[in-house]
GROMACS .gro file of C-alpha atoms in nm:
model
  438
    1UNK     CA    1   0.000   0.000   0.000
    2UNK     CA    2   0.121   0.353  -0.116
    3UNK     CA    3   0.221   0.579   0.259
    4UNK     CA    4  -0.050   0.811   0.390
    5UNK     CA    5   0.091   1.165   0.519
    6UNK     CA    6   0.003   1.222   0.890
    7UNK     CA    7   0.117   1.478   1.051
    8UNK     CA    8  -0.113   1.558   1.360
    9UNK     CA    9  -0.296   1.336   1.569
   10UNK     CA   10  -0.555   1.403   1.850
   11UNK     CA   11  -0.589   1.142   2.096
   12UNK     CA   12  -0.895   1.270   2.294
   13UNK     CA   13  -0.937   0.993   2.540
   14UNK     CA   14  -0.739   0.850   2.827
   15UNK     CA   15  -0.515   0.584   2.608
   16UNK     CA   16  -0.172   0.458   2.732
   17UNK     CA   17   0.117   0.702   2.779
   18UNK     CA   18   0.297   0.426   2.514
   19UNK     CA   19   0.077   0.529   2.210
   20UNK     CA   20   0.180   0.929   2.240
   21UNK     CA   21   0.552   0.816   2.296
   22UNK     CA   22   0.562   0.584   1.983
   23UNK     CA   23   0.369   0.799   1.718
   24UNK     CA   24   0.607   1.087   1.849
   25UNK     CA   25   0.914   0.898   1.774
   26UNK     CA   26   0.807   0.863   1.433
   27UNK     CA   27   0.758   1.247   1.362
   28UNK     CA   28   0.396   1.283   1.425
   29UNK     CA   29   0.294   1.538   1.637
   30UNK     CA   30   0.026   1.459   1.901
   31UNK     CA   31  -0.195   1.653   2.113
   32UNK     CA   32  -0.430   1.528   2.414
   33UNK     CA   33  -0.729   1.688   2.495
   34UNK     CA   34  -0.991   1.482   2.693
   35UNK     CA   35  -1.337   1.559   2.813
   36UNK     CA   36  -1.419   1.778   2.524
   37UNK     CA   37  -1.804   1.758   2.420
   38UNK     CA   38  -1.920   1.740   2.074
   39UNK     CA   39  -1.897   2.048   2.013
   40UNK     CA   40  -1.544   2.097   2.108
   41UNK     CA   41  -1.432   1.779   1.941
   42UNK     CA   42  -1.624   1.959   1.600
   43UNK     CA   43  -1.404   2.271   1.669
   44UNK     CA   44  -1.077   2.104   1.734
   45UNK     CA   45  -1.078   1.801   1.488
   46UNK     CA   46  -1.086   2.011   1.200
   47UNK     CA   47  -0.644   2.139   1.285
   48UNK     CA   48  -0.605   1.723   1.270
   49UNK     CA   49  -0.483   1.418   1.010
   50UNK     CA   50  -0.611   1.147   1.273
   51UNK     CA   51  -0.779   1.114   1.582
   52UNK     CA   52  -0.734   0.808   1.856
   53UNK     CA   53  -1.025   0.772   2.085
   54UNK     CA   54  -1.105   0.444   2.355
   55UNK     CA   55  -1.532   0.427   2.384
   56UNK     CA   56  -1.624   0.725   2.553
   57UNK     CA   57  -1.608   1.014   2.170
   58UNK     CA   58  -1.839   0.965   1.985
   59UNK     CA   59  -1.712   1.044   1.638
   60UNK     CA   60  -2.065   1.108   1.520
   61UNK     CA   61  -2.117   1.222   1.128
   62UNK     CA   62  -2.107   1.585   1.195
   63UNK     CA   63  -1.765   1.532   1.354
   64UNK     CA   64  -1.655   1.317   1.049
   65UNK     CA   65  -1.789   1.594   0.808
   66UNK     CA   66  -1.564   1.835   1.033
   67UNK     CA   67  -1.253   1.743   0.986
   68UNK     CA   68  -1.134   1.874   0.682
   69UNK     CA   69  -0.810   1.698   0.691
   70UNK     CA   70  -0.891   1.381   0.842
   71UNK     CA   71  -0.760   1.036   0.712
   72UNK     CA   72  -0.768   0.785   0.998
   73UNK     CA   73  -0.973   0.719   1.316
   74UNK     CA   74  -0.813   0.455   1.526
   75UNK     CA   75  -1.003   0.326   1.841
   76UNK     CA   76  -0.815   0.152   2.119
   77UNK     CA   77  -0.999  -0.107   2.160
   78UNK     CA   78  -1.206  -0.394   1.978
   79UNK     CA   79  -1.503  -0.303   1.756
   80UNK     CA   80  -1.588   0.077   1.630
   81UNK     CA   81  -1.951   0.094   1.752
   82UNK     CA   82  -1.879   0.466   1.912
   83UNK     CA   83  -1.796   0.548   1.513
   84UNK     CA   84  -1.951   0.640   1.206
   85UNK     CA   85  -1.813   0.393   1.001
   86UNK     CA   86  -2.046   0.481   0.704
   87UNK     CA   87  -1.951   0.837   0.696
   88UNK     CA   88  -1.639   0.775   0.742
   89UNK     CA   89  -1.661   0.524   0.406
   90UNK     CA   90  -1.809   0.813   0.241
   91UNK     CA   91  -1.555   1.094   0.313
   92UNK     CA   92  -1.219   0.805   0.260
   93UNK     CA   93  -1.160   0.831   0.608
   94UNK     CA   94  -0.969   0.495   0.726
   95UNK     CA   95  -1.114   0.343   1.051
   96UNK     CA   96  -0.912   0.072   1.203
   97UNK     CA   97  -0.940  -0.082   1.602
   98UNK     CA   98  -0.757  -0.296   1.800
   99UNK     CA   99  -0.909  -0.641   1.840
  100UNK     CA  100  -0.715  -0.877   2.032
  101UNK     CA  101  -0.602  -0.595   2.263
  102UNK     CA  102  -0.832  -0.665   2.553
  103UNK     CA  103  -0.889  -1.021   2.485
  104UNK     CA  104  -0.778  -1.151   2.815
  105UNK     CA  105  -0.900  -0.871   2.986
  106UNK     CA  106  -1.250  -0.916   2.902
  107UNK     CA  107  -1.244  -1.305   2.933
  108UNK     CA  108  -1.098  -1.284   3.270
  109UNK     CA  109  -1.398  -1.049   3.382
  110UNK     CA  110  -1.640  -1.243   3.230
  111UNK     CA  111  -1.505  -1.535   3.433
  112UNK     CA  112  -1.534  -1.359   3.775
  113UNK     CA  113  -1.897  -1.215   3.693
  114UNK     CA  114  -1.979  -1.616   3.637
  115UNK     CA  115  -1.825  -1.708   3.987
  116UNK     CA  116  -1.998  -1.403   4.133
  117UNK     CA  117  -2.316  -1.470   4.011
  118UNK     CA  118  -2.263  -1.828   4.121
  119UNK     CA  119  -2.158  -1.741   4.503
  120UNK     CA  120  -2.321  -1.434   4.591
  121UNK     CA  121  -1.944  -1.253   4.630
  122UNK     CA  122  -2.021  -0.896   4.598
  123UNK     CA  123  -2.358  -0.884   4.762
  124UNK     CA  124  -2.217  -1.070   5.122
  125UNK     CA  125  -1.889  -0.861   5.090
  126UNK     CA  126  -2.164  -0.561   5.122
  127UNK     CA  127  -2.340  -0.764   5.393
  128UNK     CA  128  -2.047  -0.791   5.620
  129UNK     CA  129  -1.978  -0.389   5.544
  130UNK     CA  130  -2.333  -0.307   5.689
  131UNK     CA  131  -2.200  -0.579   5.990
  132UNK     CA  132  -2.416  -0.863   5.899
  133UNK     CA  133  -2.346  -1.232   5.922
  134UNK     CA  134  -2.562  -1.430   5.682
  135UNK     CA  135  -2.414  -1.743   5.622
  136UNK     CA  136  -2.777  -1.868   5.523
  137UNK     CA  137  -2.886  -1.542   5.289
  138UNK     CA  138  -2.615  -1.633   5.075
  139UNK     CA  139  -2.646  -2.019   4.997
  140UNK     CA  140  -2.435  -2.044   4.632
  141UNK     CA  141  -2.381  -2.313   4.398
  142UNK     CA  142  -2.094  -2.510   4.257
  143UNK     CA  143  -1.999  -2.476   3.855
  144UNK     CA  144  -1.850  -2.808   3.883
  145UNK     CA  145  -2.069  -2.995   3.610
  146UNK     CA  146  -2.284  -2.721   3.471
  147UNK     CA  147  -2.317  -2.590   3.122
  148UNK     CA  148  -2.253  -2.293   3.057
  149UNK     CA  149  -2.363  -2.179   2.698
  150UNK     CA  150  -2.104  -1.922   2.487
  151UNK     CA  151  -2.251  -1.756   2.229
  152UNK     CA  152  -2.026  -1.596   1.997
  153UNK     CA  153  -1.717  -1.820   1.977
  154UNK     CA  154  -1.424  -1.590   1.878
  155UNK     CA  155  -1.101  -1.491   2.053
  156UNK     CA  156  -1.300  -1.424   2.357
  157UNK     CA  157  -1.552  -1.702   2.374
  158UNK     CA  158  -1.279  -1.938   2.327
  159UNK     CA  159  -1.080  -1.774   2.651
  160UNK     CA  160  -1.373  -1.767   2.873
  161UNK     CA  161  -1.461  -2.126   2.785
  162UNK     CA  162  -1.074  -2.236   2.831
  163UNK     CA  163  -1.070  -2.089   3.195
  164UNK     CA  164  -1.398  -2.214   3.299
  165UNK     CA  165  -1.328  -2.577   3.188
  166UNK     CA  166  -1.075  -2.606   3.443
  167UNK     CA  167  -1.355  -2.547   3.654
  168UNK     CA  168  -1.537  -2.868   3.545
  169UNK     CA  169  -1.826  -2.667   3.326
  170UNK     CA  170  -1.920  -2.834   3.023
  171UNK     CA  171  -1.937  -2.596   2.764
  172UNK     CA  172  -2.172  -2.567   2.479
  173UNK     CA  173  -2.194  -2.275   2.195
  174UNK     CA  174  -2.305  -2.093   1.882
  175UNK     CA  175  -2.140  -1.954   1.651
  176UNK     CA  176  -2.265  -1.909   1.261
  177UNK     CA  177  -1.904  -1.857   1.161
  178UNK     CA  178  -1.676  -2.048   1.314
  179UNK     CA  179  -1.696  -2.436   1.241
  180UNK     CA  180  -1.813  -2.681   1.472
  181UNK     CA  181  -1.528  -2.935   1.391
  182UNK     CA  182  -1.247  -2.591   1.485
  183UNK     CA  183  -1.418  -2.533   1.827
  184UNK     CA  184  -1.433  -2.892   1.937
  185UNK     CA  185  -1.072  -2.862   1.927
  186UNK     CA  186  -1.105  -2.646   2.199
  187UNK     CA  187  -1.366  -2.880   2.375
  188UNK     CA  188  -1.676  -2.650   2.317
  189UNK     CA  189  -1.967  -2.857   2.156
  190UNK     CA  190  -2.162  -2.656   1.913
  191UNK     CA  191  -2.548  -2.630   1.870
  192UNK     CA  192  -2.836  -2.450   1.696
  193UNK     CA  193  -2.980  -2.129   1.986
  194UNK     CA  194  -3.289  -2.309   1.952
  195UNK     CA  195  -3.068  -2.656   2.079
  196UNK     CA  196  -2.887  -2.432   2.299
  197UNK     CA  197  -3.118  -2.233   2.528
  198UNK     CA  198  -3.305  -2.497   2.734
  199UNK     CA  199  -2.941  -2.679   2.860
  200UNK     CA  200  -2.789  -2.401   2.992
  201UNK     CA  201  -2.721  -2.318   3.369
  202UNK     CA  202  -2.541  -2.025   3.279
  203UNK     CA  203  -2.482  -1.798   2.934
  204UNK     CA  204  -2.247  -1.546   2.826
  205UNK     CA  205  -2.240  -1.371   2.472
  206UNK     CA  206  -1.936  -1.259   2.265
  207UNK     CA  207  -2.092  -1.150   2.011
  208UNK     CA  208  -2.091  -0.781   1.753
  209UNK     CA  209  -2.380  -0.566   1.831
  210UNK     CA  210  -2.561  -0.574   1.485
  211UNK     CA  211  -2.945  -0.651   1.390
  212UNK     CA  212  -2.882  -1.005   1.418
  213UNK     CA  213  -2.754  -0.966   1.729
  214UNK     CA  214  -2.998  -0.734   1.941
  215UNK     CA  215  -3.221  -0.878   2.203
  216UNK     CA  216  -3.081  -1.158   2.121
  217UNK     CA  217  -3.179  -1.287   2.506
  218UNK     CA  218  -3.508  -1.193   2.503
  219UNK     CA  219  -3.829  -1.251   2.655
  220UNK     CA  220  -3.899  -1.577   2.381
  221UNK     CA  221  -3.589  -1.663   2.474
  222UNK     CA  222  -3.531  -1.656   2.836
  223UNK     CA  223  -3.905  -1.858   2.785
  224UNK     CA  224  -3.717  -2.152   2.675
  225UNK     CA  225  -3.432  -2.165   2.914
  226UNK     CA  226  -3.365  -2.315   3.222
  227UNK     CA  227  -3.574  -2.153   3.527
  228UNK     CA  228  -3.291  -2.001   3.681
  229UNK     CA  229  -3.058  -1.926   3.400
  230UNK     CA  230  -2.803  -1.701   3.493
  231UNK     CA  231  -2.634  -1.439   3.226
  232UNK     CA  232  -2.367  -1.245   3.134
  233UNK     CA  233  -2.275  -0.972   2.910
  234UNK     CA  234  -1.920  -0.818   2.879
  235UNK     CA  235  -1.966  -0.745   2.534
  236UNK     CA  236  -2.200  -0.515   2.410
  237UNK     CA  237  -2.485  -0.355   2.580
  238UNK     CA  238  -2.814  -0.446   2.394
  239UNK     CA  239  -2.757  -0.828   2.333
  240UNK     CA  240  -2.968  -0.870   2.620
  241UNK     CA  241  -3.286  -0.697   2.595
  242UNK     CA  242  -3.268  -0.512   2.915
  243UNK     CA  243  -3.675  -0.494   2.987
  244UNK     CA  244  -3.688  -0.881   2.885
  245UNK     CA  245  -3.375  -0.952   3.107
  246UNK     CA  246  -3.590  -0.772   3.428
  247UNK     CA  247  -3.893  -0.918   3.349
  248UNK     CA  248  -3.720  -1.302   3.400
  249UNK     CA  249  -3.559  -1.186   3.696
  250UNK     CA  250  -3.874  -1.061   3.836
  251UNK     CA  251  -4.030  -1.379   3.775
  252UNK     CA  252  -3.739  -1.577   3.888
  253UNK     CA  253  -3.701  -1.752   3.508
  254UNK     CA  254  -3.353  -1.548   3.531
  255UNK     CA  255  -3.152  -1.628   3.841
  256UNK     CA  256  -2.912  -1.375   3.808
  257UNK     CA  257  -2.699  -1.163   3.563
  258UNK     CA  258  -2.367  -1.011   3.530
  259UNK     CA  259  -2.359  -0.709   3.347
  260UNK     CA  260  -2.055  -0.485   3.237
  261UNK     CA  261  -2.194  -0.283   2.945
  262UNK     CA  262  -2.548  -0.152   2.870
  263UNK     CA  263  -2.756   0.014   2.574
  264UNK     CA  264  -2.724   0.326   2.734
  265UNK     CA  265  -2.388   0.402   2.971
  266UNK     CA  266  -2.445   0.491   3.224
  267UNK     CA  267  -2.747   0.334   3.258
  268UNK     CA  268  -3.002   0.663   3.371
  269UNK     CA  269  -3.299   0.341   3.427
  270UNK     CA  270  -3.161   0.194   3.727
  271UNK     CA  271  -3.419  -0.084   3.774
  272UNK     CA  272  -3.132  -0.366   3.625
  273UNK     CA  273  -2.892  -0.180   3.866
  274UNK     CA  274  -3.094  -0.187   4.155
  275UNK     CA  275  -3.185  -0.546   4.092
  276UNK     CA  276  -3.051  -0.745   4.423
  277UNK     CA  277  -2.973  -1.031   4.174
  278UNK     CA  278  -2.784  -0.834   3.953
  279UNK     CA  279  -2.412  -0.785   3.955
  280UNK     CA  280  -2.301  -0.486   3.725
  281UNK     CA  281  -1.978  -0.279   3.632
  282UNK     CA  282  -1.956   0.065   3.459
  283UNK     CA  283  -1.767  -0.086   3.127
  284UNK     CA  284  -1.467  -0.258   3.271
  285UNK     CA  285  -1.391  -0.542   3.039
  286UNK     CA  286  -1.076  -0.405   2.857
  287UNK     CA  287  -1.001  -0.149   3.199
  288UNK     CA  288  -0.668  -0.337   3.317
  289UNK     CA  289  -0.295  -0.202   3.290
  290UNK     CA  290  -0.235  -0.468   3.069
  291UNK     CA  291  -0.515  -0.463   2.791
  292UNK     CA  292  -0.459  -0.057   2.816
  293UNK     CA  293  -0.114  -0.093   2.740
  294UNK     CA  294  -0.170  -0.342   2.458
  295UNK     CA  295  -0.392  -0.157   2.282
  296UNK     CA  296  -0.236   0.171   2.303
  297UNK     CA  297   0.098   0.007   2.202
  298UNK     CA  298  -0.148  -0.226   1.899
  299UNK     CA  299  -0.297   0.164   1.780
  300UNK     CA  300   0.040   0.337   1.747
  301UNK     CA  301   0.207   0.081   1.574
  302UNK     CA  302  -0.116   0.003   1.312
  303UNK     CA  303  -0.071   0.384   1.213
  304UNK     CA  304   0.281   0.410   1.201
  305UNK     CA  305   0.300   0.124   0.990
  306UNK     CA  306   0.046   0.255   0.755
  307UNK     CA  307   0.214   0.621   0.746
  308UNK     CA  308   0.530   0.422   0.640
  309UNK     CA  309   0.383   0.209   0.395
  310UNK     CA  310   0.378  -0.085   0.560
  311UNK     CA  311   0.056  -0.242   0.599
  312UNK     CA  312  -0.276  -0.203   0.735
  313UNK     CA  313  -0.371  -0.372   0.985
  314UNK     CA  314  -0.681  -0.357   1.225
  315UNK     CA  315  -0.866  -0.131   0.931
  316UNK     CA  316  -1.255  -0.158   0.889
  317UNK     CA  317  -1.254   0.058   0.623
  318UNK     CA  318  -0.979   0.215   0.341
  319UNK     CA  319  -0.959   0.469   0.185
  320UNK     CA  320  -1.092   0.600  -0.169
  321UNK     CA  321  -0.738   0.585  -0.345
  322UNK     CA  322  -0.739   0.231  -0.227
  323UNK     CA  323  -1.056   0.148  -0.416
  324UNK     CA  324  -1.367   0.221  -0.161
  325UNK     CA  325  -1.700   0.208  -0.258
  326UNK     CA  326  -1.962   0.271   0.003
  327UNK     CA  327  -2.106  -0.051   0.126
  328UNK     CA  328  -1.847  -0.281   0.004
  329UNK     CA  329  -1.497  -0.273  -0.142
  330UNK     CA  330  -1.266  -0.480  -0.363
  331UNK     CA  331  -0.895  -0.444  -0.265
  332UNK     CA  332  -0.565  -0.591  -0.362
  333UNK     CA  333  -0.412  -0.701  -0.100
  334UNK     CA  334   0.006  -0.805  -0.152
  335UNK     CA  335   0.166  -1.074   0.013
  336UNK     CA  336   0.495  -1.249  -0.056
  337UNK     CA  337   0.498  -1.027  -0.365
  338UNK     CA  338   0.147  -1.132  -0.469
  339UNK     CA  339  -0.126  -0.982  -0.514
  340UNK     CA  340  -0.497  -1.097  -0.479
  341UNK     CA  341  -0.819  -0.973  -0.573
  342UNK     CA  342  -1.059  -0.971  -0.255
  343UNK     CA  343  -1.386  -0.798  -0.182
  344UNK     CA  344  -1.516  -0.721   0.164
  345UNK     CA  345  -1.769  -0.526   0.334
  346UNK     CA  346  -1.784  -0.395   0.703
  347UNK     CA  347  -2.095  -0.617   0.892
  348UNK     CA  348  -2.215  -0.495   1.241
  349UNK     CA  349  -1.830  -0.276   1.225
  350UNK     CA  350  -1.685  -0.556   1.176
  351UNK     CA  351  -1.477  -0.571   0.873
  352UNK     CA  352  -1.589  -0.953   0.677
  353UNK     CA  353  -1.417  -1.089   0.356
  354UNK     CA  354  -1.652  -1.175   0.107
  355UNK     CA  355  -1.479  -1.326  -0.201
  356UNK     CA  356  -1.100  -1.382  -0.270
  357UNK     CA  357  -0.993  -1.427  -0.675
  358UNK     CA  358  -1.349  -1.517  -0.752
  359UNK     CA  359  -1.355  -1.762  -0.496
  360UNK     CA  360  -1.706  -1.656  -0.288
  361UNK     CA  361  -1.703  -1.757   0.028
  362UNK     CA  362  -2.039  -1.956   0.225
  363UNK     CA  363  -2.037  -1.723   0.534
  364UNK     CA  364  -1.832  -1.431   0.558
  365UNK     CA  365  -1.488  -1.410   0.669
  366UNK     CA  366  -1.446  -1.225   0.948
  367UNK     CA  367  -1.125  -0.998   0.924
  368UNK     CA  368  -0.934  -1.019   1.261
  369UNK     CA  369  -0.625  -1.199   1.373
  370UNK     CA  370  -0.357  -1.435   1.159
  371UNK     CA  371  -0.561  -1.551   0.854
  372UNK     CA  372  -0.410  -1.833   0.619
  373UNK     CA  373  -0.569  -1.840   0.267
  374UNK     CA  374  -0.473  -2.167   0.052
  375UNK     CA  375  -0.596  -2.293  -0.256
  376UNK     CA  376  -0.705  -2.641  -0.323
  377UNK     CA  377  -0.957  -2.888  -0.514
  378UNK     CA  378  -1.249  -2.943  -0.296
  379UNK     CA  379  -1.183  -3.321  -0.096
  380UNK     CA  380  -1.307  -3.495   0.193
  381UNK     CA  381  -0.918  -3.538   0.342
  382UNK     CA  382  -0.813  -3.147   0.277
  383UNK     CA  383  -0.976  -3.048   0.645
  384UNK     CA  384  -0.829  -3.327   0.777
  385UNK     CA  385  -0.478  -3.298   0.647
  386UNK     CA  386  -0.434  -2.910   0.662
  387UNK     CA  387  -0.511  -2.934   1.082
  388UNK     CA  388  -0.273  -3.270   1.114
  389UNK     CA  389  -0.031  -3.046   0.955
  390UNK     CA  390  -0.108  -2.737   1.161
  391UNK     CA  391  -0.063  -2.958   1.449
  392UNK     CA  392   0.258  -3.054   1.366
  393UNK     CA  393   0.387  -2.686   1.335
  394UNK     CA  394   0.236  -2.654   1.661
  395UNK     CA  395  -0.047  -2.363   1.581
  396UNK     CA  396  -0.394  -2.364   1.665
  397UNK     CA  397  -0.702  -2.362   1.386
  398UNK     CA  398  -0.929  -2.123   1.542
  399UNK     CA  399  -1.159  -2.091   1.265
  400UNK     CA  400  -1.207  -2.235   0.927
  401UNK     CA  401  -1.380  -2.088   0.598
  402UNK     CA  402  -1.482  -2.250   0.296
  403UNK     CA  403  -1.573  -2.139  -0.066
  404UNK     CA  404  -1.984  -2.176  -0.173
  405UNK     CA  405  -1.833  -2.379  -0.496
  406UNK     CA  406  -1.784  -2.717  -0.456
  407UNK     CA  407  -1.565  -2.805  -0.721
  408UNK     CA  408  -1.214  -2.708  -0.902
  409UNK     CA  409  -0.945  -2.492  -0.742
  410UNK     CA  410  -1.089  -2.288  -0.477
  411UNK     CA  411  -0.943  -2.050  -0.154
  412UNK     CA  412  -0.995  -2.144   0.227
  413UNK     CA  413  -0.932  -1.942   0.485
  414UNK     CA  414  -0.775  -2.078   0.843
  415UNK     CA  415  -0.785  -1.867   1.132
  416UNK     CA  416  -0.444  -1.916   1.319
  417UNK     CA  417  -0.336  -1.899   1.676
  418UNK     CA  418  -0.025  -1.724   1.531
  419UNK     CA  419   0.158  -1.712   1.171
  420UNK     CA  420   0.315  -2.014   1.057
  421UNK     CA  421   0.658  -2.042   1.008
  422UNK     CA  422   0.739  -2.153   0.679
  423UNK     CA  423   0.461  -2.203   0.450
  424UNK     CA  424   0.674  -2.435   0.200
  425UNK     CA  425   0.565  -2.733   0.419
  426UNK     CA  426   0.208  -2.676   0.330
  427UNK     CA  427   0.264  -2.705  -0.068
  428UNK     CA  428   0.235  -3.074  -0.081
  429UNK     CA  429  -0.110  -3.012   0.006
  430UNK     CA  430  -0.221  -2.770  -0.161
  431UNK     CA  431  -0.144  -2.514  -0.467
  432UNK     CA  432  -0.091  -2.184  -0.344
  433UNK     CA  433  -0.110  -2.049   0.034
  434UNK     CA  434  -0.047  -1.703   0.159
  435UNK     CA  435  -0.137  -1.574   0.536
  436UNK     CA  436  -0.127  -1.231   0.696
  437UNK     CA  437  -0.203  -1.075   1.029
  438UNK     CA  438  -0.511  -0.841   1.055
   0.00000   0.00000   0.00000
């Protein structure tokens, strides 16, 4: 990709001191200004060539349509829902995120919302503050041997069902992207929602918030689960409809629910809040040293190596010189000194390849992580042979993509646990391969 002059960058958030530091060692000039309101970020954005926010700025449209000199928004942090991505598309404006950043971070928090939820922690630490003893009030339950139900089995999903397998949970999931024969690797049996609801003791989503996503737990839902289902949601507020969510824990069909993020933060209807079987947090899933650090250190890089001409990594959209068309895009993307044809669109802000040298794909691909693309004739042992051989090299498939056409030479796509090696060991089985890290 050809360089992209930046200059000056507003970082308008709290983000890791690491993220000024590095872009200023590469000649940009940086400026922090947080708190501003809308209006202030509309009178300030327009001096700027990028802008680095976390979740609190909203880049809204009339702050896009500001910024005269704009060419890259870049959010610390997974997912872009606190951007206009579409008029962002329109004006060229390159939006890219971080999203394995906070990955460990927000499995580790959905883990202790599960064991809070299951033992009652927070509410008899505030017992014994107001100098009660209730040994009785606070009767909990072991995980050993439930299910707990993951829908939305990406990076996180998989971390959060890792951890709580040590626990002795079984752990069931959904996920329409991801194969069921990648996350039985990782012990996690997949299942229709339908197949899902009713054998869960517990459920936590990882999923985008996008139509298909919201309410997702709703009251038709929560009608066929368990009686006493308990829930979790560190991803995005409005996956669980929040009226449907208080109705089952009025009526006790909902035992209890863990909830870091909500459809409006903060939350001005405290009736969830207030809820004694509720356990909530104001939007801590990526708030540790660590996952701050990470992504700060992830953003600065991603736009340093795109100022130098490097790559582009992390990017839900690109800009018009680079072939954008609103809605969708075709891009050549270079690897190894080759280039490809691929078109993609951005689903739910989440950037999805489509088709790759007229190979279309049967569900979208979603763009994140170390991707290996290979092209092969269509078999019953290519699955089969590609992870015995990823095995070997001692990487993880973490998802796995195929093309709609069943016949002739047609690209796959491998989600990796990390880049392989040497790719020359793959060409016995297959007739071209080429992998990159997004």
């Amino acid at each position: 990709m050809a360089p992209i002059s930046i200059k000056r960058i507003l970082i308008s958030e709290s983000v890791d001191p690491c993220c000024k530091k590095i872009l200023q060692e590469n000649g940009i000039q940086v400026t922090e200004k947080q708190n501003m309101s809308k209006d202030d970020l509309i009178a300030e954005i327009k001096d700027y060539d990028g802008l680095v926010v976390r979740s609190a700025t909203k880049v809204t449209a009339d702050v896009i349509n500001a910024a005269g000199n704009l060419k890259i928004i870049g959010r610390a942090g997974t997912g872009v829902d606190n951007v206009d991505v579409d008029a962002a598309t329109i004006k060229g404006i390159i939006v890219m995120n971080t999203p394995s950043g906070n990955t460990i971070s927000a499995a580790e928090l959905t883990c202790t919302l599960l064991m809070s939820l299951s033992r009652h922690v927070p509410q008899a630490a505030m017992s014994m503050k107001a100098g009660n003893w209730d040994r009785k009030k606070f009767m909990g339950a072991e995980m050993y041997g439930k299910i707990l139900g993951i829908v939305g089995l990406g990076r996180i999903g998989k971390e959060v069902a890792s951890r709580m397998q040590s626990f002795g949970m079984k752990t069931i999931g959904y996920d329409p992207i991801t194969p069921p024969e990648v996350t039985a690797t990782w012990g996690v049996e997949q299942m229709s929602l339908e197949q899902l609801w009713p054998k869960c003791d517990y459920i936590t989503v990882h999923t985008p918030l996008m139509p298909s996503t919201a309410g997702l737990l709703n009251d038709t839902s929560f009608a066929k689960c368990k009686k006493g289902v308990k829930v979790v949601n560190c991803a995005r507020g409005g996956i669980i409809d929040e009226d449907a969510l208080l109705r089952a824990l009025e009526s006790r069909q909902c035992g209890g629910a863990g909830l870091d993020v909500f459809v409006e933060e903060p939350p001005k209807n405290r009736a969830l809040v207030n809820h004694p079987n509720v356990i909530s947090c104001p939007h801590l899933g990526a708030s540790t040293k660590e996952a701050q650090a990470r992504c700060g250190q992830d953003i600065a890089l991603q736009i340093v190596d795109m100022v130098m001409g490097k790559s582009l990594v992390g990017a839900v959209t690109r800009n018009h010189s680079e072939g954008l068309t609103q809605g969708a895009c075709e891009v050549e993307i270079s690897v190894n000194g080759c280039s490809y044809r691929a078109t993609g669109s951005v689903q739910g802000g989440v950037p999805v390849l489509l088709e790759l040298n007229h190979s279309v794909f049967r569900q979208p691909v979603s763009l994140t992580g170390n991707l290996l693309f290979f092209k092969a004739v269509a078999s019953p042992p290519l699955l089969p042979s590609v992870t015995g051989f990823l095995a070997t090299a001692g990487v993880e498939m973490e998802s796995f993509s195929a093309p709609a056409a069943r016949s002739g030479d047609q690209w796959y796509c491998v989600g990796l646990s990390s880049l392989l090696g040497d790719l020359g060991a793959l060409k016995p089985l297959v007739k071209a391969a080429a992998q990159v890290s997004v």
